[in-house]
C-alpha positions in Angstrom: 2.4 -0.2 3.9 1.9 1.6 2.7 -0.1 4.1 0.6 -2.2 6.6 2.1 -3.4 10.2 1.5 -2.1 12.0 -1.6 -0.3 15.3 -1.9 -2.8 18.2 -2.3 -1.1 19.4 -5.5 -1.7 16.1 -7.1 -5.3 16.0 -6.0 -5.9 19.5 -7.5 -4.1 18.4 -10.7 -6.3 15.3 -11.0 -9.5 17.1 -10.4 -8.7 19.5 -13.2 -7.9 16.8 -15.8 -10.4 15.3 -18.3 -10.2 11.8 -19.6 -10.0 11.6 -23.3 -12.3 9.6 -25.6 -9.5 7.2 -26.0 -9.4 6.7 -22.2 -13.1 6.2 -21.9 -13.3 3.7 -24.8 -10.4 1.6 -23.4 -11.6 1.7 -19.9 -14.9 0.1 -21.1 -12.8 -2.6 -22.8 -10.4 -3.1 -20.0 -12.8 -3.0 -17.0 -16.4 -3.1 -17.8 -16.5 -6.2 -19.9 -15.2 -8.0 -16.8 -17.7 -6.2 -14.6 -20.5 -7.4 -16.8 -19.4 -11.0 -16.4 -19.5 -10.4 -12.7 -23.1 -9.4 -12.7 -22.8 -5.7 -13.3 -24.5 -5.6 -16.6 -25.6 -2.0 -16.1 -22.2 -0.6 -15.1 -20.8 2.1 -17.3 -17.9 4.5 -16.9 -18.5 7.0 -14.2 -21.3 9.4 -15.0 -21.8 10.9 -11.6 -24.2 8.2 -10.3 -23.3 5.1 -8.2 -23.2 1.9 -10.2 -22.7 -0.4 -7.1 -24.4 -0.4 -3.7 -23.3 -2.3 -0.7 -24.6 -5.9 -0.8 -25.3 -5.8 -4.6 -22.1 -7.1 -6.2 -21.7 -10.8 -6.9 -18.4 -11.8 -8.5 -18.5 -15.0 -10.6 -15.5 -14.6 -13.0 -12.1 -16.0 -12.2 -9.6 -13.8 -10.4 -6.5 -15.5 -11.7 -4.8 -13.9 -14.8 -1.9 -15.0 -17.0 -1.0 -15.4 -20.6 -3.2 -12.3 -21.4 -6.5 -13.3 -19.9 -8.4 -14.6 -16.9 -7.8 -18.2 -16.1 -10.3 -20.6 -14.5 -8.5 -23.4 -12.7 -9.3 -26.8 -14.2 -8.3 -28.9 -11.1 -11.6 -29.9 -9.7 -9.8 -30.7 -6.4 -8.9 -27.0 -6.0 -10.4 -25.9 -2.7 -12.4 -22.7 -2.9 -12.4 -20.2 0.0 -15.1 -17.6 0.6 -14.2 -13.9 0.2 -16.4 -11.6 2.2 -17.7 -8.1 1.8 -16.7 -6.3 5.0 -19.6 -3.8 4.9 -22.3 -6.5 5.0 -20.5 -9.6 6.1 -21.9 -11.6 3.2 -19.9 -13.8 0.8 -18.7 -11.8 -2.2 -17.1 -14.6 -4.2 -15.3 -17.9 -4.0 -11.5 -17.8 -4.3 -9.6 -20.5 -6.3 -6.1 -20.8 -4.9 -3.3 -21.6 -7.4 -1.3 -24.8 -7.0 2.1 -25.7 -8.3 1.1 -26.2 -11.9 -0.8 -22.9 -11.9 2.1 -20.9 -10.4 4.5 -22.5 -12.9 2.2 -21.5 -15.8 2.0 -17.9 -14.6 5.8 -17.7 -14.1 6.4 -19.2 -17.6 4.0 -16.6 -19.0 6.0 -13.9 -17.2 9.3 -15.3 -18.5 8.1 -15.2 -22.1 6.9 -11.6 -21.7 10.3 -10.6 -20.1 12.1 -11.8 -23.2 10.2 -9.3 -25.3 9.7 -6.5 -22.8 13.3 -6.3 -21.6 14.5 -5.6 -25.2 12.3 -2.6 -25.6 13.7 0.9 -25.3 12.7 2.9 -22.2 10.6 5.2 -24.3 8.6 2.2 -25.7 7.9 0.9 -22.2 6.9 4.3 -21.1 4.3 4.6 -23.8 2.5 1.5 -22.6 2.7 2.6 -19.0 1.3 6.1 -19.7 -1.6 4.5 -21.6 -2.3 2.3 -18.6 -2.3 5.4 -16.4 -4.7 7.1 -18.7 -7.0 4.1 -18.5 -7.1 4.4 -14.7 -8.1 8.1 -14.9 -11.7 7.0 -15.0 -11.4 5.7 -11.5 -14.9 5.3 -10.1 -15.5 1.6 -11.0 -12.1 0.6 -9.6 -12.7 2.5 -6.4 -16.2 1.1 -5.9 -15.0 -2.5 -6.3 -12.1 -1.7 -3.9 -14.6 -0.5 -1.3 -16.8 -3.6 -1.7 -13.8 -5.9 -1.2 -11.9 -3.9 1.5 -14.4 -1.9 3.4 -12.7 1.5 3.4 -14.6 4.6 2.5 -15.2 5.5 -1.2 -13.4 8.8 -0.5 -10.2 7.1 0.5 -10.5 4.4 -2.3 -10.6 7.2 -4.9 -7.4 8.6 -3.5 -5.8 5.1 -3.6 -6.7 4.7 -7.3 -5.2 8.2 -7.9 -2.0 7.1 -6.2 -1.8 4.0 -8.3 -2.2 6.1 -11.5 0.4 8.6 -10.4 2.9 5.9 -9.5 2.6 4.3 -13.0 3.0 7.8 -14.6 6.0 8.5 -12.5 7.8 5.3 -13.3 6.9 5.7 -17.0 9.1 8.8 -16.8 11.9 6.9 -15.0 11.9 4.2 -17.7 13.4 6.7 -20.1 16.2 7.7 -17.7 17.9 4.3 -17.0 21.6 4.6 -17.7 25.0 3.5 -16.7 28.4 5.2 -16.1 31.5 5.7 -18.2 34.9 5.5 -16.5 38.1 6.4 -18.4 41.0 4.1 -17.7 44.8 4.5 -18.5 46.1 4.0 -22.0 42.8 4.9 -23.7 41.0 1.9 -22.2 37.7 2.5 -20.5 34.9 0.9 -18.6 31.1 1.3 -18.5 28.2 0.0 -16.5 24.8 -1.2 -17.6 21.7 -1.1 -15.5 19.8 -4.3 -16.5 16.5 -5.8 -15.4 16.4 -8.8 -13.1 13.8 -11.0 -14.8 10.5 -12.3 -13.4 9.7 -10.4 -10.2 7.1 -11.5 -7.6 4.9 -9.1 -5.8 3.0 -10.2 -2.7 0.4 -7.6 -1.6 -1.5 -6.8 1.6 -5.2 -6.4 2.1 -5.3 -2.7 3.2 -4.4 -1.1 -0.1 -5.0 -3.9 -2.7 -5.1 -1.9 -6.0 -2.5 0.7 -4.9 0.0 -1.9 -3.8 -0.3 -3.8 -7.0 0.6 -0.6 -8.9 3.3 0.4 -6.4 5.1 -3.0 -7.0 4.4 -3.4 -10.7 5.2 0.1 -11.9 8.9 0.2 -11.0 9.4 -3.4 -11.9 8.1 -3.1 -15.5 9.6 0.3 -16.0 13.0 -1.4 -15.5 12.2 -4.1 -18.1 11.1 -6.8 -15.7 7.8 -8.8 -15.7 5.8 -9.6 -12.6 3.6 -12.3 -11.1 1.5 -10.7 -8.4 -0.3 -12.4 -5.5 -2.9 -10.3 -3.7 -4.0 -11.0 -0.2 -6.6 -13.8 -0.2 -8.8 -11.5 1.9 -8.9 -8.8 -0.9 -8.3 -10.6 -4.2 -10.6 -8.7 -6.5 -9.0 -5.5 -7.9 -5.5 -6.8 -8.8 -7.0 -8.5 -11.9 -8.4 -5.2 -13.0 -4.9 -3.8 -13.1 -3.8 -6.8 -15.2 -6.5 -6.1 -17.7 -5.6 -2.5 -17.8 -2.0 -3.3 -18.6 -3.1 -5.7 -21.3 -5.4 -3.1 -22.9 -2.6 -0.6 -22.8 -0.5 -2.7 -25.1 1.6 -4.7 -22.7 2.8 -8.1 -24.0 0.9 -11.2 -22.7 2.3 -12.2 -19.4 3.9 -8.9 -18.4 1.7 -8.6 -15.3 0.1 -11.8 -14.0 -2.2 -12.5 -11.0 -2.2 -15.7 -9.0 -4.6 -16.1 -6.1 -4.0 -18.0 -2.9 -2.6 -18.0 0.6 0.5 -19.1 2.3 1.0 -22.2 0.1 0.8 -20.2 -3.1 3.2 -17.6 -1.8 5.7 -20.3 -0.9 5.5 -21.8 -4.4 6.3 -18.4 -5.8 9.2 -17.7 -3.5 10.8 -21.1 -4.2 10.3 -21.0 -8.0 13.7 -21.3 -9.7 12.7 -18.8 -12.5 11.8 -16.0 -10.0 14.5 -13.4 -9.7 13.1 -11.1 -7.0 10.4 -10.9 -4.3 8.7 -7.7 -3.1 6.4 -8.2 -0.1 4.1 -6.0 1.9 2.7 -7.4 5.2 3.5 -8.5 8.7 6.9 -8.8 10.2 6.6 -12.6 10.9 5.6 -13.3 7.3 8.3 -11.0 6.0 10.9 -13.0 7.9 9.6 -16.2 6.4 9.8 -14.8 2.9 13.3 -13.5 3.5 14.3 -17.0 4.6 12.8 -18.7 1.5 14.4 -16.1 -0.8 17.8 -16.7 0.8 17.8 -20.3 -0.4 17.9 -19.0 -3.9 20.0 -15.9 -3.1 17.1 -13.8 -4.3 16.9 -10.1 -3.5 13.9 -8.9 -1.5 12.0 -5.7 -0.8 10.1 -5.9 2.5 7.6 -3.3 3.6 6.5 -4.6 7.0 4.8 -3.4 10.1 5.1 -0.3 12.3 4.4 1.1 15.7 5.2 4.6 14.9 5.6 7.6 17.2 3.9 11.0 16.6 5.4 13.7 18.9 3.4 16.8 19.6 5.3 19.7 21.3 3.7 22.4 23.4 4.5 25.2 20.9 2.5 23.5 18.1 -0.7 24.8 16.4 -3.0 22.6 18.5 -5.8 22.4 15.8 -3.2 21.3 13.2 -1.8 18.7 15.6 -5.2 17.2 16.3 -5.9 17.0 12.6 -2.6 15.3 12.1 -3.2 12.8 14.9 -6.6 11.8 13.4 -4.9 11.3 10.0 -2.2 9.3 11.7 -4.6 6.9 13.3 -7.9 6.6 11.5 -7.2 6.4 7.8 -8.6 3.1 6.4 -10.1 2.2 9.8 -6.6 2.4 11.3 -5.4 -0.4 9.1 -2.2 1.4 7.8 1.3 0.2 8.6 2.8 3.7 8.9 0.1 5.0 11.3 1.4 7.1 14.2 -0.4 5.1 16.9 1.9 6.1 19.8 0.9 9.8 20.2 3.3 11.5 22.6 1.9 14.9 23.8 3.9 17.3 25.9 2.2 17.4 29.4 1.5 21.1 29.4 -1.0 20.8 26.5 -2.2 17.3 27.2 -5.7 18.2 28.6 -6.5 20.5 25.7 -5.3 17.9 23.2 -7.3 15.1 24.8 -10.5 17.2 24.9 -10.3 18.2 21.2 -9.1 14.8 19.8 -11.9 13.0 21.6 -14.5 15.5 20.4 -13.3 15.1 16.8 -13.1 11.3 17.0 -16.7 11.0 18.3 -17.8 13.0 15.3 -16.3 10.6 12.7 -19.2 9.3 10.6 -19.2 5.5 10.5 -21.4 3.5 8.1 -21.9 2.4 4.5 -18.4 2.9 2.9 -19.9 3.5 -0.5 -21.6 6.7 0.7 -19.7 10.0 0.1 -20.5 11.2 3.6 -19.0 8.2 5.4 -15.5 8.7 6.9 -15.0 5.3 8.4 -16.1 2.1 6.9 -15.8 -1.5 8.0 -12.7 -3.4 9.2 -11.5 -6.0 6.7 -12.8 -9.1 8.4 -14.6 -10.5 11.4 -11.5 -12.1 12.9 -9.6 -8.9 12.5 -12.4 -6.9 14.1 -12.4 -9.2 17.1 -8.6 -8.9 17.4 -8.7 -5.1 17.5 -11.5 -5.0 20.0 -9.5 -7.5 22.1 -6.6 -5.1 22.3 -8.9 -2.4 23.7 -10.3 -4.7 26.3 -6.8 -5.8 27.3 -5.7 -2.1 27.6 -8.4 -1.5 30.2 -7.3 -4.6 32.2 -3.6 -3.6 32.5 -2.3 -3.1 36.0 -2.6 0.6 35.6 -5.2 0.4 32.9 -5.7 2.9 30.1 -8.7 5.1 30.1 -11.0 4.9 27.1 -11.9 8.5 26.2 -14.2 7.3 23.4 -14.9 4.4 21.1 -13.5 0.9 21.2 -16.9 -0.8 20.9 -18.7 -2.8 18.1 -20.9 -0.6 16.0 -24.1 -1.5 14.1 -25.1 1.0 11.4 -28.8 1.9 11.1 -29.1 0.4 7.6 -30.4 -3.2 8.1 -28.3 -4.6 5.2 -25.1 -3.5 7.1 -26.0 -5.2 10.4 -23.5 -8.1 9.9 -20.7 -5.8 8.8 -17.4 -5.5 10.7 -17.7 -2.0 12.3 -16.3 -0.5 15.4 -16.2 3.0 16.9 -12.7 4.7 16.7 -11.0 4.6 20.0 -8.8 7.1 21.9 -6.9 5.6 24.9 -5.5 8.0 27.6 -3.2 7.2 30.5 -1.1 4.8 28.4 2.4 3.8 29.4 5.4 2.5 27.4 5.1 -1.0 28.7 1.4 -1.6 27.8 0.6 -4.1 25.1 -1.5 -1.5 23.2 1.7 0.7 23.0 4.2 -2.1 22.2 2.3 -4.1 19.6 0.9 -3.2 16.2 -2.9 -3.2 16.6 -3.7 -2.3 13.0 -7.1 -0.8 13.8 -8.7 2.5 14.8 -7.0 2.8 18.2 -5.0 5.8 19.3 -2.7 5.5 22.3 -1.9 8.8 23.9 1.2 9.2 26.2 2.5 12.2 28.1 6.1 13.5 28.0 8.0 16.4 29.5 11.4 16.9 27.7 12.8 16.4 24.2 15.5 14.0 25.3 12.9 11.9 27.2 10.5 11.6 24.3 13.3 10.7 21.8 14.4 7.9 24.0 10.9 6.5 24.4 9.9 7.0 20.8 13.0 5.0 19.6 12.3 2.2 22.1 10.8 -0.1 19.6 11.9 -3.0 17.4 10.1 -1.3 14.5 11.0 1.9 12.6 8.6 2.5 9.7 7.5 6.1 10.3 7.5 9.0 12.7 6.1 12.5 13.0 6.8 15.8 14.8 4.5 18.7 15.3 6.2 22.0 16.4 6.6 25.6 15.3 10.3 25.5 16.2 12.0 24.7 12.9 15.4 23.9 14.5 13.7 21.5 16.9 11.8 19.8 14.2 14.8 18.9 12.1 16.8 18.0 15.2 14.2 15.6 16.4 13.7 14.0 13.0 17.4 13.5 12.7 17.4 11.5 15.9 14.3 9.4 15.3 15.0 5.9 14.1 12.4 5.7 11.3 12.5 5.6 7.5 9.5 7.7 6.6 9.2 10.9 8.7 6.8 13.9 8.7 7.0 17.4 10.1 3.7 19.1 10.8 1.8 16.6 8.8 1.3 12.8 8.7 0.7 10.0 6.2 1.5 12.0 3.1 3.2 9.7 0.6 4.0 11.4 -2.8 5.1 8.8 -5.3 8.2 10.8 -6.1 9.8 10.1 -2.7 10.9 6.8 -1.2 8.7 5.0 1.4 10.1 2.3 3.7 11.4 1.7 7.2 14.3 1.1 9.5 15.0 -1.9 11.8 12.4 -4.7 11.6 10.0 -2.6 9.5 11.7 -3.7 6.3 14.3 -3.7 3.7 14.5 -1.6 0.5 12.1 1.2 -0.6 9.0 1.7 -2.7 8.5 4.7 -4.9 11.0 7.5 -5.7 14.0 7.3 -7.9 16.0 5.0 -5.6 13.5 2.1 -6.3 15.1 1.7 -9.7 18.1 0.2 -7.8 15.9 -2.5 -6.3 14.5 -3.7 -9.6 17.8 -3.7 -11.6 21.3 -5.3 -11.5 24.5 -3.6 -12.4 26.8 -5.0 -15.1 30.4 -3.7 -15.3 32.2 -3.9 -18.7 35.9 -3.2 -19.1 37.2 -2.4 -22.6 40.9 -2.8 -23.3 42.1 -0.6 -26.2 45.7 -1.9 -26.2 47.5 -5.2 -25.7 47.0 -7.6 -22.8 49.7 -6.9 -20.2 50.2 -10.5 -19.0 52.3 -11.8 -16.1 52.6 -15.2 -17.8 
C-alpha cells in the first residue's frame, strides 16, 4: 500500500511552516481531550518533549465513531479482542468489534451526512478539508500513538502523518475543480455531463500505514461529495478515530467520516450493506478477491490496492552508493512491511560483489530498538504471528535445494531495554544467491528481507522481472537515460521509479497492474473512482418522432 517516504520538497515545506493559534487550539480540542480519556492526562500539543514512552500508554476509550462522536457498544455479548503494542508485546487496549446493528447505525449516519455534504459547493467542502489539514499540522501526538500501535519508528510515523495532511490539502484543491463537459449538437441542441458523488463509500485499511491510509481513502471521497465509513485493521485500530475527531472539529457534518472496528465479519457486513455505494480496500490479494466478489453481488465499484513482489533493477553503470541507498529504502522502510517494496533486487553481475559488500555493511548498521526514540531506524514488526512468519521465510530460504546465503540478519532481536524484551523485533536480512524459483523470491514476505539476484543482460532481466502474478511497483538504477525509460516502458508495474524508490507524492497516482489491484489512489485520476458521470441531452427544437 501504500504510503511511504515523502518528496523532499514537501518535507522542506513542512519544516518551514508554523501552526497558527487556531490550529493549536483546535488540535487540543480534537485530539487531546480523547488522549486524556485514554490515560494521557499530561499530554499537550508538541513542545519538543516526548509525551509518550513505550509501555506507558493505556487506551480505555471506545475506538468506534459515528454520528459525531465515539460510540461504546452496548451489546454485552460483544467479544473484545486484545490489541498489542509491538514494541513491548503488552496489551494496549481491548477492541470491540461492530456487529450488524452497529454497522447499520454507522452507514445510516454516513447516509444522513451525504445528504447535506453532497449539496455543498466544492469551495465549501474545501474549507472544511483545509481546516482538517491545519489541525494535523501539529503532528507529534498522532505520530506517537501511531508508533505505539504499529511499531514503526517515530521518524517514519511523522512522515506518514505529513503525507496524510498533504493528501487532504491536495484533494481540498481538487474539490473546487470538479466539472463536466459541454457538447454542441445539431439544430442548437446540446448535451452536458455532470460528475456526481457516489454516496456512502467504505474504506478498509491495512495495518502498515493506519493513519495515512485513512486519509488517503477519505480525502478523495469527501472531496467529491461522498461520505465514508472506514474500518481499520483490527491489529492497528487506534489512530483512525483521531482522524474522525479532526474532521468533526474542522466543521464536517456529523457522520461524514465514521469508524467501525472489527475483523472479517465486520468487513463483510460493510461490503454487503445495501446503502454502500463503493468499497476501497488496501491489503492482501486473497482478501481483495473476496471483497471484489462480495461487491459484485451489488454491482459496486471497487478500488483495490493489493500486494506486490516488486523488482528493483540495478545496472552496472549506476552510481553504486545511490543504488545501495535505494535498495535499503526499497526493502527496510516500516520494517519491510510495505506493499510496494522492491524485494527482488536484480544486480548486474559485474558489480554484484561490490553491491553485496556495501549493502550488507549498511544493513548491519541499521539501529533497531525503541521506535519512539529519534535515533531508532527500525522498530518492531506489527505482531508476534507476523514476526514468526517472516522469520520462517528466512529459514525456508536457507533450506532450499540450492539455498540462499544469509549475508546478515534474519534473526530475532532483543533490545537492551528490559521493557522491550517481549517486543516483536528482528534483524534486517540480506539474502544472496537467490534464484527465481525460490519461495522467498516468488512470495510476498512483508518483512525486512532483501533477496538479491544476479543478471547479465537487459532482455534477460526484463523477462525475469515481469515473471510474477503481481505488478505493483518497479525500479531502475542506471545513468543511461535512454535505457532507464526503455526498461520502465517494458516493466509490467503500475508505480515505477528511476534512480530512486518508494517516493509517493500525493499529486501522482499510486496503484498496480495485474493481481496487485484495480484503480488508483492519489493524483487527479482518483476523482474518477469516487464519482459517477451523468449525461444530459437538451433538445432546443421539436421531437423528431418515427411514430
